[in-house]
Amino acid sequence: CLFIGFNVTSVFAQKITVAGSDIQSKLILLDREFNNPLFSPDNNNILFAGDSSNGVYIYNSAANQIKQISAGPSSGYKYHWSADGALVGFKALIKSADGGFLQIPVIYELASGRVIALAAPSLHCGVPSFAQDGKIVFSLDKEIIILTKNLQEFNRIPVSAYANLTPVSPDGENILFNDRNDRIWLVNSRGTGLVALTENEEGYFNP
């Protein structure tokens, strides 16, 4: 099991091997405030958000180094690891000509250090999530987009409202999203089998 706790300037990460007797602990000293820690599937890396969720950082335990992969506002609000720990999905914001922001669903490749845009900038997009077979799922306005691991479009599912979070099940078969009233819905990757999981009330959605 894994435990992580932190304050403004330090992170304590502890890894406990249940089947054996080895316990490894490390105190990670930081020079700024971080939040929203998320271990990689292999436990070798930890994602952090910057102060107020601005920016995304990766701590590598082997190198004992922290690397910033995004400086964008709110890019650390939510992110996801791919099942193999090779990719990170998050949402980037860029300034538009009118002084507002446009949104881009992106993935970060740990091996190459590249940030890859999955779609053109738009007014509304969601945070990419990953299935175990490599499929990537995110929203664009009132559609859920499914890409293969080779970034080819697999399906495009129309929904009733924009949903920022569209988490996909590990087997890639089902996707959750919320409507304007935060009612949670389940749809399969073929765009059929739509099921409402909650009543028509507010405040349910937190995948």
mmCIF file of C-alpha atoms in Angstrom:
data_model
loop_
_atom_site.group_PDB
_atom_site.id
_atom_site.type_symbol
_atom_site.label_atom_id
_atom_site.label_comp_id
_atom_site.label_asym_id
_atom_site.label_seq_id
_atom_site.Cartn_x
_atom_site.Cartn_y
_atom_site.Cartn_z
ATOM 1 C CA CYS A 1 0.000 0.000 0.000
ATOM 2 C CA LEU A 2 1.057 3.624 -0.467
ATOM 3 C CA PHE A 3 0.727 6.637 1.769
ATOM 4 C CA ILE A 4 1.593 10.203 1.026
ATOM 5 C CA GLY A 5 1.128 13.338 3.096
ATOM 6 C CA PHE A 6 2.530 16.836 2.621
ATOM 7 C CA ASN A 7 2.623 20.413 3.778
ATOM 8 C CA VAL A 8 3.885 23.633 2.246
ATOM 9 C CA THR A 9 7.549 22.666 1.962
ATOM 10 C CA SER A 10 7.880 18.897 2.290
ATOM 11 C CA VAL A 11 6.455 15.598 1.119
ATOM 12 C CA PHE A 12 6.743 12.322 3.019
ATOM 13 C CA ALA A 13 6.332 9.282 0.786
ATOM 14 C CA GLN A 14 6.310 5.798 2.284
ATOM 15 C CA LYS A 15 6.221 2.517 0.396
ATOM 16 C CA ILE A 16 5.304 -0.610 2.356
ATOM 17 C CA THR A 17 5.747 -4.084 0.886
ATOM 18 C CA VAL A 18 2.930 -6.143 2.375
ATOM 19 C CA ALA A 19 4.353 -9.542 1.404
ATOM 20 C CA GLY A 20 7.820 -8.811 2.783
ATOM 21 C CA SER A 21 9.443 -6.933 5.588
ATOM 22 C CA ASP A 22 11.099 -4.070 3.691
ATOM 23 C CA ILE A 23 9.853 -0.565 4.418
ATOM 24 C CA GLN A 24 11.255 2.333 2.428
ATOM 25 C CA SER A 25 10.756 5.952 3.453
ATOM 26 C CA LYS A 26 11.902 9.198 1.906
ATOM 27 C CA LEU A 27 11.448 12.826 2.937
ATOM 28 C CA ILE A 28 11.252 15.029 -0.134
ATOM 29 C CA LEU A 29 12.083 18.662 0.618
ATOM 30 C CA LEU A 30 10.414 21.179 -1.663
ATOM 31 C CA ASP A 31 11.038 24.893 -2.145
ATOM 32 C CA ARG A 32 7.423 25.817 -2.934
ATOM 33 C CA GLU A 33 3.889 24.688 -2.281
ATOM 34 C CA PHE A 34 2.646 21.642 -4.166
ATOM 35 C CA ASN A 35 -0.661 19.750 -4.035
ATOM 36 C CA ASN A 36 -2.707 16.967 -5.623
ATOM 37 C CA PRO A 37 -0.005 14.215 -5.545
ATOM 38 C CA LEU A 38 -0.557 11.157 -7.754
ATOM 39 C CA PHE A 39 1.748 8.128 -7.945
ATOM 40 C CA SER A 40 2.556 6.554 -11.305
ATOM 41 C CA PRO A 41 1.385 2.931 -11.746
ATOM 42 C CA ASP A 42 4.960 1.675 -11.183
ATOM 43 C CA ASN A 43 5.379 3.993 -8.137
ATOM 44 C CA ASN A 44 8.578 5.472 -9.604
ATOM 45 C CA ASN A 45 7.152 8.930 -10.258
ATOM 46 C CA ILE A 46 4.765 11.307 -8.523
ATOM 47 C CA LEU A 47 2.744 14.020 -10.230
ATOM 48 C CA PHE A 48 2.188 17.276 -8.359
ATOM 49 C CA ALA A 49 0.209 20.412 -9.077
ATOM 50 C CA GLY A 50 1.659 23.812 -8.344
ATOM 51 C CA ASP A 51 0.115 26.351 -6.006
ATOM 52 C CA SER A 52 -3.588 26.937 -6.846
ATOM 53 C CA SER A 53 -3.324 24.052 -9.353
ATOM 54 C CA ASN A 54 -1.164 26.160 -11.675
ATOM 55 C CA GLY A 55 1.441 24.002 -13.439
ATOM 56 C CA VAL A 56 2.225 20.282 -13.402
ATOM 57 C CA TYR A 57 5.411 18.717 -11.986
ATOM 58 C CA ILE A 58 6.875 15.198 -11.917
ATOM 59 C CA TYR A 59 9.082 13.934 -9.103
ATOM 60 C CA ASN A 60 11.310 10.992 -10.112
ATOM 61 C CA SER A 61 12.359 8.937 -7.092
ATOM 62 C CA ALA A 62 15.400 7.326 -8.749
ATOM 63 C CA ALA A 63 16.925 10.644 -9.811
ATOM 64 C CA ASN A 64 15.495 12.517 -6.798
ATOM 65 C CA GLN A 65 14.551 15.329 -9.159
ATOM 66 C CA ILE A 66 11.465 17.426 -9.851
ATOM 67 C CA LYS A 67 10.681 18.465 -13.428
ATOM 68 C CA GLN A 68 8.025 20.955 -14.490
ATOM 69 C CA ILE A 69 6.032 19.710 -17.490
ATOM 70 C CA SER A 70 3.436 22.495 -17.635
ATOM 71 C CA ALA A 71 3.271 26.088 -16.438
ATOM 72 C CA GLY A 72 -0.302 26.611 -17.588
ATOM 73 C CA PRO A 73 -2.988 28.015 -15.289
ATOM 74 C CA SER A 74 -5.190 25.285 -13.756
ATOM 75 C CA SER A 75 -3.312 22.555 -15.664
ATOM 76 C CA GLY A 76 -2.751 20.765 -12.349
ATOM 77 C CA TYR A 77 -6.439 20.685 -11.419
ATOM 78 C CA LYS A 78 -6.731 17.105 -12.698
ATOM 79 C CA TYR A 79 -4.419 14.691 -14.514
ATOM 80 C CA HIS A 80 -4.154 10.997 -15.270
ATOM 81 C CA TRP A 81 -1.376 8.433 -15.764
ATOM 82 C CA SER A 82 -1.519 5.891 -18.568
ATOM 83 C CA ALA A 83 -1.562 2.273 -17.379
ATOM 84 C CA ASP A 84 2.133 1.783 -18.252
ATOM 85 C CA GLY A 85 3.215 5.067 -16.636
ATOM 86 C CA ALA A 86 4.614 6.347 -19.935
ATOM 87 C CA LEU A 87 2.080 9.132 -20.489
ATOM 88 C CA VAL A 88 0.364 11.858 -18.496
ATOM 89 C CA GLY A 89 -2.902 13.411 -19.648
ATOM 90 C CA PHE A 90 -3.925 16.934 -18.620
ATOM 91 C CA LYS A 91 -5.551 20.074 -20.002
ATOM 92 C CA ALA A 92 -3.503 23.046 -21.186
ATOM 93 C CA LEU A 93 -4.822 26.608 -21.326
ATOM 94 C CA ILE A 94 -3.494 29.220 -23.738
ATOM 95 C CA LYS A 95 -4.419 32.893 -24.014
ATOM 96 C CA SER A 96 -6.689 33.836 -26.889
ATOM 97 C CA ALA A 97 -6.667 37.069 -28.877
ATOM 98 C CA ASP A 98 -9.470 38.538 -26.766
ATOM 99 C CA GLY A 99 -7.533 37.985 -23.525
ATOM 100 C CA GLY A 100 -9.475 34.905 -22.492
ATOM 101 C CA PHE A 101 -8.286 31.311 -22.577
ATOM 102 C CA LEU A 102 -8.606 28.439 -25.016
ATOM 103 C CA GLN A 103 -8.292 24.825 -23.856
ATOM 104 C CA ILE A 104 -6.239 21.979 -25.348
ATOM 105 C CA PRO A 105 -6.302 18.302 -24.296
ATOM 106 C CA VAL A 106 -2.669 17.142 -24.202
ATOM 107 C CA ILE A 107 -0.513 14.168 -23.287
ATOM 108 C CA TYR A 108 3.063 14.322 -21.994
ATOM 109 C CA GLU A 109 5.539 11.590 -23.009
ATOM 110 C CA LEU A 110 7.975 10.833 -20.190
ATOM 111 C CA ALA A 111 10.554 9.208 -22.494
ATOM 112 C CA SER A 112 10.788 12.060 -25.006
ATOM 113 C CA GLY A 113 9.625 15.006 -22.893
ATOM 114 C CA ARG A 114 7.174 15.975 -25.641
ATOM 115 C CA VAL A 115 3.779 17.540 -25.011
ATOM 116 C CA ILE A 116 1.359 16.376 -27.724
ATOM 117 C CA ALA A 117 -1.908 18.200 -28.454
ATOM 118 C CA LEU A 118 -4.804 15.824 -29.059
ATOM 119 C CA ALA A 119 -7.053 18.473 -30.628
ATOM 120 C CA ALA A 120 -7.004 22.080 -31.767
ATOM 121 C CA PRO A 121 -7.579 24.824 -29.158
ATOM 122 C CA SER A 122 -11.261 25.204 -28.269
ATOM 123 C CA LEU A 123 -13.499 26.915 -25.738
ATOM 124 C CA HIS A 124 -14.205 23.666 -23.881
ATOM 125 C CA CYS A 125 -12.264 20.432 -23.656
ATOM 126 C CA GLY A 126 -11.782 17.780 -20.992
ATOM 127 C CA VAL A 127 -8.903 16.076 -19.193
ATOM 128 C CA PRO A 128 -7.649 12.989 -21.093
ATOM 129 C CA SER A 129 -7.910 9.622 -19.321
ATOM 130 C CA PHE A 130 -6.461 6.254 -20.359
ATOM 131 C CA ALA A 131 -7.644 2.663 -20.729
ATOM 132 C CA GLN A 132 -5.257 -0.254 -20.223
ATOM 133 C CA ASP A 133 -5.167 -0.974 -23.970
ATOM 134 C CA GLY A 134 -3.905 2.560 -24.631
ATOM 135 C CA LYS A 135 -7.163 4.220 -25.662
ATOM 136 C CA ILE A 136 -7.410 7.899 -24.712
ATOM 137 C CA VAL A 137 -10.724 9.532 -23.830
ATOM 138 C CA PHE A 138 -11.509 13.247 -23.477
ATOM 139 C CA SER A 139 -14.303 15.683 -24.249
ATOM 140 C CA LEU A 140 -14.605 18.435 -26.836
ATOM 141 C CA ASP A 141 -17.569 20.679 -26.149
ATOM 142 C CA LYS A 142 -20.616 18.336 -26.257
ATOM 143 C CA GLU A 143 -18.779 15.269 -27.579
ATOM 144 C CA ILE A 144 -16.685 12.508 -26.014
ATOM 145 C CA ILE A 145 -13.690 11.664 -28.185
ATOM 146 C CA ILE A 146 -12.012 8.245 -28.088
ATOM 147 C CA LEU A 147 -8.578 7.783 -29.668
ATOM 148 C CA THR A 148 -6.557 4.615 -30.148
ATOM 149 C CA LYS A 149 -3.067 4.348 -28.658
ATOM 150 C CA ASN A 150 -1.796 5.497 -32.082
ATOM 151 C CA LEU A 151 -3.889 8.676 -31.721
ATOM 152 C CA GLN A 152 -6.346 7.646 -34.426
ATOM 153 C CA GLU A 153 -10.005 8.445 -33.842
ATOM 154 C CA PHE A 154 -11.921 5.380 -32.601
ATOM 155 C CA ASN A 155 -15.288 6.998 -31.874
ATOM 156 C CA ARG A 156 -17.025 10.303 -31.233
ATOM 157 C CA ILE A 157 -20.018 10.232 -28.885
ATOM 158 C CA PRO A 158 -22.466 13.179 -28.671
ATOM 159 C CA VAL A 159 -23.644 14.047 -25.140
ATOM 160 C CA SER A 160 -26.142 16.568 -23.753
ATOM 161 C CA ALA A 161 -23.611 18.958 -22.200
ATOM 162 C CA TYR A 162 -19.905 19.660 -21.903
ATOM 163 C CA ALA A 163 -18.212 17.485 -19.249
ATOM 164 C CA ASN A 164 -14.701 18.337 -18.056
ATOM 165 C CA LEU A 165 -14.062 14.837 -16.695
ATOM 166 C CA THR A 166 -14.829 11.719 -18.755
ATOM 167 C CA PRO A 167 -12.951 8.887 -16.997
ATOM 168 C CA VAL A 168 -12.749 5.614 -18.932
ATOM 169 C CA SER A 169 -12.875 2.191 -17.281
ATOM 170 C CA PRO A 170 -9.620 0.164 -17.224
ATOM 171 C CA ASP A 171 -10.908 -2.213 -19.933
ATOM 172 C CA GLY A 172 -11.849 0.727 -22.167
ATOM 173 C CA GLU A 173 -15.470 -0.382 -22.408
ATOM 174 C CA ASN A 174 -17.281 2.273 -20.376
ATOM 175 C CA ILE A 175 -17.050 6.028 -19.840
ATOM 176 C CA LEU A 176 -18.498 8.249 -17.103
ATOM 177 C CA PHE A 177 -19.615 11.833 -17.641
ATOM 178 C CA ASN A 178 -21.904 14.358 -15.981
ATOM 179 C CA ASP A 179 -24.674 16.583 -17.299
ATOM 180 C CA ARG A 180 -25.532 20.199 -16.437
ATOM 181 C CA ASN A 181 -27.065 19.100 -13.137
ATOM 182 C CA ASP A 182 -24.014 16.971 -12.217
ATOM 183 C CA ARG A 183 -26.036 13.818 -12.785
ATOM 184 C CA ILE A 184 -23.656 10.943 -13.579
ATOM 185 C CA TRP A 185 -24.150 8.915 -16.759
ATOM 186 C CA LEU A 186 -22.470 5.782 -18.069
ATOM 187 C CA VAL A 187 -22.036 5.097 -21.778
ATOM 188 C CA ASN A 188 -20.069 2.365 -23.548
ATOM 189 C CA SER A 189 -17.265 3.119 -25.981
ATOM 190 C CA ARG A 190 -19.547 2.359 -28.945
ATOM 191 C CA GLY A 191 -21.854 5.166 -27.868
ATOM 192 C CA THR A 192 -24.721 2.913 -26.805
ATOM 193 C CA GLY A 193 -26.047 1.540 -23.523
ATOM 194 C CA LEU A 194 -26.544 4.978 -21.953
ATOM 195 C CA VAL A 195 -27.485 4.615 -18.267
ATOM 196 C CA ALA A 196 -28.150 7.265 -15.591
ATOM 197 C CA LEU A 197 -26.327 6.291 -12.390
ATOM 198 C CA THR A 198 -27.683 9.041 -10.120
ATOM 199 C CA GLU A 199 -30.953 10.866 -9.620
ATOM 200 C CA ASN A 200 -31.628 14.253 -11.155
ATOM 201 C CA GLU A 201 -30.036 16.262 -8.351
ATOM 202 C CA GLU A 202 -26.904 18.353 -7.974
ATOM 203 C CA GLY A 203 -23.462 17.680 -6.553
ATOM 204 C CA TYR A 204 -22.786 14.039 -7.347
ATOM 205 C CA PHE A 205 -19.891 14.058 -9.759
ATOM 206 C CA ASN A 206 -16.389 13.327 -8.474
ATOM 207 C CA PRO A 207 -14.777 10.498 -10.487
#
